[in-house]
Coordinates of C-alpha atoms in Angstrom, one line a residue:
X1 CA 60.7 -302.7 19.6
X2 CA 56.9 -303.8 19.7
X3 CA 54.1 -302.4 18.0
X4 CA 50.8 -303.1 19.2
X5 CA 47.0 -302.4 17.4
X6 CA 44.3 -302.1 19.5
X7 CA 41.4 -304.0 17.6
X8 CA 39.0 -304.8 20.4
X9 CA 37.6 -302.5 22.8
X10 CA 38.5 -304.8 25.5
X11 CA 41.8 -304.8 24.9
X12 CA 44.5 -305.2 22.3
X13 CA 45.7 -307.5 19.7
X14 CA 49.9 -307.6 19.2
X15 CA 51.6 -307.9 16.3
X16 CA 55.4 -308.3 17.4
X17 CA 58.0 -306.8 15.1
X18 CA 61.4 -308.5 15.3
X19 CA 64.4 -306.2 16.9
X20 CA 67.2 -304.6 14.9
X21 CA 70.5 -303.8 16.1
X22 CA 70.8 -300.5 13.9
X23 CA 68.4 -298.1 12.2
X24 CA 67.5 -299.3 9.1
X25 CA 68.2 -297.6 5.7
X26 CA 65.0 -296.3 4.1
X27 CA 64.2 -295.5 1.1
X28 CA 61.0 -295.3 -1.2
X29 CA 59.9 -298.3 -3.0
X30 CA 59.5 -298.0 -6.8
X31 CA 55.4 -298.1 -6.6
X32 CA 55.6 -295.3 -3.9
X33 CA 57.9 -292.6 -5.7
X34 CA 54.8 -291.1 -7.7
X35 CA 52.6 -291.0 -4.4
X36 CA 51.2 -287.8 -3.5
X37 CA 53.3 -286.2 -0.3
X38 CA 51.4 -284.6 2.9
X39 CA 53.4 -282.0 5.3
X40 CA 51.0 -282.2 8.2
X41 CA 51.7 -279.2 10.6
X42 CA 50.6 -278.9 14.2
X43 CA 50.6 -275.6 16.0
X44 CA 49.9 -276.5 19.4
X45 CA 47.2 -274.7 21.2
X46 CA 46.2 -272.6 18.1
X47 CA 42.5 -272.1 19.0
X48 CA 40.2 -272.2 16.2
X49 CA 39.0 -268.6 16.5
X50 CA 42.7 -267.6 16.5
X51 CA 42.8 -268.2 12.5
X52 CA 40.5 -264.9 12.5
X53 CA 43.1 -262.9 13.9
X54 CA 45.1 -260.0 12.2
X55 CA 48.5 -261.7 13.0
X56 CA 47.3 -265.3 11.2
X57 CA 46.5 -263.2 7.8
X58 CA 48.5 -265.4 5.9
X59 CA 47.1 -268.5 7.4
X60 CA 43.4 -267.5 6.8
X61 CA 44.6 -266.7 3.1
X62 CA 46.0 -270.3 2.7
X63 CA 43.1 -271.8 4.2
X64 CA 40.9 -270.0 1.7
X65 CA 42.5 -271.9 -1.0
X66 CA 41.5 -275.1 0.4
X67 CA 38.9 -276.8 3.0
X68 CA 38.6 -275.1 6.2
X69 CA 36.7 -276.6 9.3
X70 CA 34.5 -274.5 11.4
X71 CA 36.6 -276.3 14.4
X72 CA 38.2 -279.4 15.0
X73 CA 37.0 -281.5 17.9
X74 CA 39.8 -282.4 20.4
X75 CA 39.9 -285.8 22.2
X76 CA 39.6 -285.7 26.3
X77 CA 41.9 -284.8 27.8
X78 CA 42.4 -281.8 25.6
X79 CA 45.9 -282.1 26.5
X80 CA 49.0 -281.7 23.9
X81 CA 50.7 -285.6 24.5
X82 CA 47.0 -287.3 24.1
X83 CA 46.1 -285.4 21.0
X84 CA 48.7 -285.1 19.0
X85 CA 48.9 -289.2 19.2
X86 CA 45.3 -289.4 18.4
X87 CA 46.2 -287.2 15.5
X88 CA 48.8 -289.7 14.2
X89 CA 47.2 -292.9 15.0
X90 CA 43.2 -292.3 14.8
X91 CA 42.7 -293.7 18.4
X92 CA 41.2 -292.4 21.4
X93 CA 43.7 -291.6 24.2
X94 CA 42.4 -294.5 26.2
X95 CA 43.2 -296.7 23.2
X96 CA 46.5 -295.5 22.2
X97 CA 47.5 -295.2 25.5
X98 CA 48.7 -291.4 25.9
X99 CA 46.0 -290.5 28.3
X100 CA 47.3 -287.5 29.4
X101 CA 50.9 -285.5 29.5
X102 CA 51.2 -287.6 33.3
X103 CA 49.9 -290.8 34.3
X104 CA 50.9 -294.1 36.1
X105 CA 50.6 -297.5 34.7
X106 CA 50.1 -300.1 37.1
X107 CA 50.7 -303.1 34.9
X108 CA 54.7 -302.0 34.7
X109 CA 54.2 -299.7 38.1
X110 CA 56.2 -297.0 36.3
X111 CA 55.3 -293.4 35.8
X112 CA 54.8 -291.8 32.2
X113 CA 56.0 -288.4 31.2
X114 CA 57.7 -286.1 28.6
X115 CA 61.1 -288.2 29.0
X116 CA 59.5 -291.4 28.1
X117 CA 58.1 -290.1 24.5
X118 CA 60.7 -292.3 22.3
X119 CA 60.0 -295.6 24.4
X120 CA 57.9 -297.5 22.0
X121 CA 56.3 -299.8 24.9
X122 CA 54.1 -296.7 26.4
X123 CA 52.5 -296.3 22.7
X124 CA 49.6 -298.5 21.3
X125 CA 48.2 -298.6 17.4
X126 CA 50.2 -297.8 14.0
X127 CA 51.1 -294.1 13.9
X128 CA 51.3 -292.7 10.3
X129 CA 55.2 -292.7 10.1
X130 CA 55.1 -296.2 10.8
X131 CA 52.5 -297.4 8.3
X132 CA 54.5 -295.2 5.9
X133 CA 57.8 -297.3 6.5
X134 CA 55.7 -300.6 6.5
X135 CA 54.6 -299.6 2.6
X136 CA 58.7 -298.8 1.9
X137 CA 57.7 -294.6 1.8
X138 CA 60.2 -292.6 4.0
X139 CA 58.6 -290.1 6.4
X140 CA 60.3 -287.2 8.0
X141 CA 59.4 -285.7 11.7
X142 CA 60.4 -282.6 13.2
X143 CA 59.7 -282.2 16.9
X144 CA 56.3 -284.3 16.8
X145 CA 55.4 -285.7 20.1
X146 CA 56.5 -289.6 19.9
X147 CA 57.9 -289.6 16.5
X148 CA 59.7 -292.5 16.1
X149 CA 58.7 -294.4 19.3
X150 CA 56.7 -297.1 17.9
X151 CA 58.7 -297.8 14.9
X152 CA 60.8 -301.2 14.7
X153 CA 64.6 -300.9 15.6
X154 CA 66.2 -297.9 17.1
X155 CA 65.0 -294.3 15.9
X156 CA 66.6 -292.7 12.7
X157 CA 67.5 -289.2 13.9
X158 CA 67.8 -288.1 10.4
X159 CA 64.0 -289.0 9.9
X160 CA 62.9 -288.1 13.4
X161 CA 63.9 -284.8 14.8
X162 CA 63.7 -284.7 18.6
X163 CA 62.3 -281.9 20.3
X164 CA 64.8 -279.7 21.8
X165 CA 64.0 -277.5 24.5
X166 CA 66.5 -275.3 24.7
X167 CA 67.0 -274.5 20.6
X168 CA 63.1 -274.0 20.5
X169 CA 63.7 -270.9 22.3
X170 CA 65.7 -269.4 19.5
X171 CA 63.6 -268.0 16.5
X172 CA 66.5 -269.2 14.3
X173 CA 65.5 -272.8 15.2
X174 CA 62.3 -272.3 13.9
X175 CA 63.5 -271.1 10.1
X176 CA 66.3 -273.7 10.1
X177 CA 63.8 -276.5 10.8
X178 CA 61.4 -274.9 7.7
X179 CA 64.6 -274.6 5.7
X180 CA 65.4 -278.5 6.4
X181 CA 62.1 -279.4 5.4
X182 CA 62.5 -277.9 2.3
X183 CA 66.1 -279.5 1.7
X184 CA 64.3 -282.9 2.5
X185 CA 62.0 -282.2 -0.1
X186 CA 64.9 -281.6 -2.6
X187 CA 66.6 -284.7 -2.3
X188 CA 66.5 -287.7 -4.8
X189 CA 62.9 -289.5 -5.5
X190 CA 64.3 -292.4 -3.6
X191 CA 65.1 -290.6 -0.2
X192 CA 62.4 -287.9 -0.5
X193 CA 60.0 -288.0 2.0
X194 CA 56.4 -288.4 1.6
X195 CA 54.9 -287.8 4.8
X196 CA 56.2 -284.7 6.8
X197 CA 54.8 -283.9 10.3
X198 CA 56.1 -280.3 11.7
X199 CA 55.5 -279.4 15.2
X200 CA 55.2 -275.6 16.2
X201 CA 55.0 -275.2 20.0
X202 CA 55.3 -271.3 20.4
X203 CA 51.6 -270.4 20.5
X204 CA 50.8 -272.7 23.4
X205 CA 53.9 -271.4 25.7
X206 CA 52.2 -268.2 25.1
X207 CA 48.9 -268.8 26.0
X208 CA 49.9 -270.5 29.2
X209 CA 52.2 -267.9 30.3
X210 CA 50.2 -264.6 29.2
X211 CA 46.6 -266.0 28.4
X212 CA 44.9 -266.2 24.8
X213 CA 44.0 -262.6 24.5
X214 CA 47.6 -261.2 25.5
X215 CA 49.9 -259.3 23.1
X216 CA 52.6 -262.3 23.8
X217 CA 50.1 -264.7 22.5
X218 CA 49.2 -262.5 19.5
X219 CA 52.9 -262.1 18.6
X220 CA 53.5 -265.6 18.7
X221 CA 50.6 -266.4 16.5
X222 CA 52.6 -264.1 14.3
X223 CA 55.3 -266.5 14.4
X224 CA 53.5 -269.6 13.6
X225 CA 51.9 -267.4 10.6
X226 CA 55.5 -266.4 9.3
X227 CA 56.8 -269.7 9.6
X228 CA 54.4 -271.5 7.7
X229 CA 54.1 -268.9 4.8
X230 CA 57.9 -269.2 4.4
X231 CA 57.5 -272.7 4.5
X232 CA 55.0 -272.8 1.6
X233 CA 57.0 -269.5 0.0
X234 CA 60.2 -271.6 -0.5
X235 CA 58.3 -274.6 -1.9
X236 CA 56.3 -272.9 -4.3
X237 CA 59.1 -270.6 -5.7
X238 CA 61.8 -273.8 -5.7
X239 CA 61.9 -274.6 -9.5
X240 CA 61.6 -278.6 -8.7
X241 CA 60.2 -278.9 -5.4
X242 CA 57.0 -276.8 -7.0
X243 CA 56.6 -279.4 -9.2
X244 CA 55.9 -282.1 -6.8
X245 CA 52.0 -282.6 -5.6
X246 CA 52.2 -281.8 -2.0
X247 CA 49.3 -281.3 0.2
X248 CA 49.1 -279.2 3.3
X249 CA 47.1 -280.2 6.2
X250 CA 47.3 -277.6 9.6
X251 CA 45.7 -279.0 12.8
X252 CA 46.4 -278.0 16.0
X253 CA 45.6 -280.4 19.4
X254 CA 43.7 -278.2 21.5
X255 CA 42.7 -274.5 22.3
X256 CA 43.2 -272.4 25.2
X257 CA 41.1 -270.5 27.8
X258 CA 42.1 -267.5 30.3
X259 CA 42.2 -269.4 33.4
X260 CA 41.5 -268.1 36.9
X261 CA 44.6 -267.4 38.6
X262 CA 42.9 -266.2 42.0
X263 CA 40.5 -269.0 43.1
X264 CA 42.5 -272.0 42.2
X265 CA 41.4 -275.2 43.6
X266 CA 43.7 -277.4 46.3
X267 CA 45.2 -280.5 45.2
X268 CA 44.2 -282.9 47.9
X269 CA 46.7 -284.3 50.6
X270 CA 46.3 -288.3 50.4
X271 CA 48.1 -291.4 51.9
X272 CA 51.3 -291.6 49.7
X273 CA 51.5 -295.1 51.3
X274 CA 48.2 -296.3 50.0
X275 CA 47.8 -293.6 46.8
X276 CA 49.6 -292.2 43.8
X277 CA 48.9 -288.8 42.2
X278 CA 49.5 -287.4 39.1
X279 CA 48.4 -283.9 38.4
X280 CA 48.6 -281.2 35.6
X281 CA 46.4 -278.0 35.8
X282 CA 42.8 -279.6 34.7
X283 CA 42.9 -283.3 36.0
X284 CA 44.6 -285.0 39.0
X285 CA 44.6 -288.9 38.8
X286 CA 44.7 -291.0 42.1
X287 CA 45.7 -294.6 42.0
X288 CA 45.2 -296.9 44.5
X289 CA 48.6 -299.0 45.5
X290 CA 47.3 -301.9 47.2
X291 CA 48.1 -305.2 46.1
X292 CA 45.2 -306.8 47.4
X293 CA 42.3 -305.8 45.1
X294 CA 39.5 -306.3 47.4
X295 CA 41.4 -304.1 50.2
X296 CA 42.4 -301.4 47.4
X297 CA 38.7 -301.1 46.2
X298 CA 37.9 -300.7 49.7
X299 CA 40.3 -297.6 50.3
X300 CA 39.3 -296.2 47.2
X301 CA 35.8 -296.1 47.9
X302 CA 36.7 -294.6 51.6
X303 CA 39.0 -292.0 49.8
X304 CA 36.3 -291.1 47.0
X305 CA 33.6 -290.8 49.6
X306 CA 36.1 -288.4 51.7
X307 CA 36.8 -286.4 48.5
X308 CA 33.4 -286.0 47.4
X309 CA 32.3 -284.8 50.7
X310 CA 34.8 -282.0 50.7
X311 CA 33.8 -280.8 47.4
X312 CA 30.4 -280.5 48.2
X313 CA 31.3 -278.6 51.6
X314 CA 33.9 -276.4 49.8
X315 CA 32.1 -273.3 49.8
X316 CA 34.3 -272.0 46.8
X317 CA 34.7 -274.2 44.6
X318 CA 31.7 -277.0 45.0
X319 CA 30.8 -276.6 41.5
X320 CA 34.1 -275.9 39.8
X321 CA 35.2 -279.3 39.6
X322 CA 33.9 -283.0 39.6
X323 CA 34.9 -286.3 41.3
X324 CA 34.3 -289.3 39.8
X325 CA 35.3 -293.1 40.0
X326 CA 37.0 -294.2 37.1
X327 CA 34.5 -297.3 36.6
X328 CA 31.6 -294.2 36.4
X329 CA 33.6 -291.4 34.4
X330 CA 31.9 -289.9 31.4
X331 CA 35.1 -288.4 30.2
X332 CA 37.2 -291.0 28.3
X333 CA 35.9 -292.1 25.1
X334 CA 35.8 -295.7 26.6
X335 CA 34.7 -295.0 29.8
X336 CA 35.7 -297.0 32.7
X337 CA 36.9 -299.5 30.6
X338 CA 40.4 -298.8 30.7
X339 CA 42.1 -301.6 28.8
X340 CA 45.9 -300.3 29.1
X341 CA 45.0 -299.9 33.1
X342 CA 46.6 -296.5 32.9
X343 CA 43.6 -294.2 34.0
X344 CA 43.3 -293.4 38.2
X345 CA 41.0 -294.5 40.1
X346 CA 39.7 -291.5 41.1
X347 CA 39.6 -288.4 38.5
X348 CA 39.3 -284.9 39.9
X349 CA 38.3 -282.9 36.8
X350 CA 38.4 -279.1 36.7
X351 CA 35.6 -277.3 35.2
X352 CA 36.6 -274.1 32.6
X353 CA 38.1 -271.3 33.7
X354 CA 39.5 -272.8 37.2
X355 CA 42.7 -275.3 37.8
X356 CA 44.4 -277.2 40.3
X357 CA 47.3 -275.5 42.0
X358 CA 48.8 -275.5 45.7
X359 CA 50.1 -272.0 46.6
X360 CA 52.5 -274.2 48.9
X361 CA 54.4 -277.2 48.6
X362 CA 56.8 -279.1 50.9
X363 CA 53.6 -279.9 53.2
X364 CA 52.7 -276.2 53.3
X365 CA 55.8 -275.0 54.3
X366 CA 57.4 -273.6 51.2
X367 CA 55.7 -271.1 49.0
X368 CA 55.3 -272.8 45.1
X369 CA 58.0 -271.8 43.1
X370 CA 55.7 -272.1 40.0
X371 CA 52.8 -269.6 39.7
X372 CA 49.3 -270.6 38.2
X373 CA 49.1 -270.6 34.9
X374 CA 47.6 -267.6 33.1
X375 CA 46.1 -269.9 30.2
X376 CA 44.6 -273.5 30.5
X377 CA 43.8 -276.2 28.5
X378 CA 42.7 -280.0 29.0
X379 CA 39.1 -279.2 29.9
X380 CA 36.0 -281.2 28.2
X381 CA 36.4 -280.7 24.6
X382 CA 33.0 -279.5 23.8
X383 CA 33.9 -276.2 25.6
X384 CA 34.4 -273.5 22.9
X385 CA 37.6 -272.4 24.0
X386 CA 39.4 -275.6 24.0
X387 CA 38.3 -276.1 20.0
X388 CA 41.2 -276.9 17.8
X389 CA 42.2 -275.7 14.1
X390 CA 41.8 -277.7 10.7
X391 CA 42.2 -276.4 7.4
X392 CA 44.0 -277.8 4.4
X393 CA 45.3 -277.1 0.9
X394 CA 46.8 -278.5 -1.9
X395 CA 46.1 -280.6 -5.4
X396 CA 44.0 -283.1 -3.5
X397 CA 41.8 -280.7 -1.7
X398 CA 38.5 -279.2 -3.0
X399 CA 38.0 -275.2 -1.9
X400 CA 35.3 -275.3 0.5
X401 CA 34.4 -274.7 4.5
X402 CA 33.1 -278.0 6.2
X403 CA 31.5 -278.6 9.5
X404 CA 33.2 -279.6 12.9
X405 CA 34.5 -283.1 13.4
X406 CA 36.4 -285.1 15.4
X407 CA 40.4 -285.1 15.3
X408 CA 40.4 -289.1 15.1
X409 CA 39.2 -288.8 11.6
X410 CA 42.5 -287.0 10.5
X411 CA 44.5 -290.3 10.4
X412 CA 42.5 -291.7 7.8
X413 CA 42.4 -288.7 5.5
X414 CA 46.5 -288.3 5.7
X415 CA 46.5 -292.1 4.9
X416 CA 44.2 -292.1 1.6
X417 CA 46.3 -289.1 0.4
X418 CA 49.4 -290.8 0.5
X419 CA 48.1 -294.0 -1.1
X420 CA 48.8 -296.1 1.6
X421 CA 46.4 -299.2 3.0
X422 CA 45.4 -300.0 6.6
X423 CA 43.9 -303.0 7.8
X424 CA 43.8 -302.4 11.5
X425 CA 40.9 -300.9 13.6
X426 CA 41.0 -297.1 14.3
X427 CA 38.7 -295.0 16.0
X428 CA 38.5 -292.6 12.7
X429 CA 35.8 -293.0 10.2
X430 CA 37.4 -292.5 6.6
X431 CA 33.9 -291.2 5.6
X432 CA 34.1 -287.8 7.6
X433 CA 36.8 -286.3 5.4
X434 CA 37.8 -289.0 2.6
X435 CA 34.7 -287.8 0.4
X436 CA 33.9 -285.6 -2.7
X437 CA 33.3 -282.4 -0.5
X438 CA 36.8 -282.4 1.1
X439 CA 38.5 -283.9 -1.5
X440 CA 39.0 -283.8 -5.7
X441 CA 39.2 -287.3 -6.4

């Protein structure tokens, strides 16, 4: 499997690792055994202000014992896969390659979706768990997006627990996953994980289905609250595990907004012989397919002109979305550079709270079996409803509140606490969080 570290704005310099026939046996090096521990917990869709709801009271109490940010700014697009990969690599989405939940890669003529998340060819950068393995430090990841995808050799499924959609529907699964983390921490010091990544999905699922202000979303917040409290209580009351220098970092990937479900924006019809479309609720990407570059650019420009004219003439939605060329887009961190050739040639970008949705499918012949989402994300990260959560506590952290910051800066914080070194270039800046206001030492 190939690991690539992007070290220039124009592209990437690849460091190749040899393939192996079996997942390597992993143990902590002697020098690593006394290093601190980090449990990084992601609550998908946990908007920054959710922490002030009664259902999150235990989380609020834990945050008060350490560092709490006013909010954390996600990377564009404020979607799940892109931001979990940013959190684990310290790179913007157009640098680590996971630019959305679905996209097309022209170089390989291939579509990406969730089913590809364990194929390392889609990922660039050096995630925390792979950096740990390079230092002979044991990681453990439970349901974290892409975990294990970029490490050498086959995935060790004892260390990287794949997301299980059906099992995740059961409340008992979340409790079992908490118990499994505690069991990992009770292992002997040579196999005990020092970095643990733990993903919780229920808040995002409820937010999409019923909106950010619904009783169902509040109930899901309580589920996440109770799971994290259970984990913390089990660790602090265990005679052996409680002696370990364990630090907790709780993050989210994005927020959630109450979407407009009655005035949806139609996804445009295009010539599928010339163009390929990938869609989610808040961004439509259109890719030109012509192998003749001159013809492709002409076809892209013709379609762009039509789509922009359609937007301007749309009495309902002319101010509710933008049509932009990739080369001029202001959304992705690197603009139109697109070093990995994965961003659409034309982007249709919704403004909150609007979403793209076609009430009829199959060329308008069949009602769409899926309903518009009641809650949406993916919008401009500066939008208040997109703001994510960050708080942390444990022996490494001071007790204080800090200003908002971008999520690219979490990576160097985690790596610093773990006592690991990195030499590759990332977008995150260690000085933002690795300082005397946040950390004790």
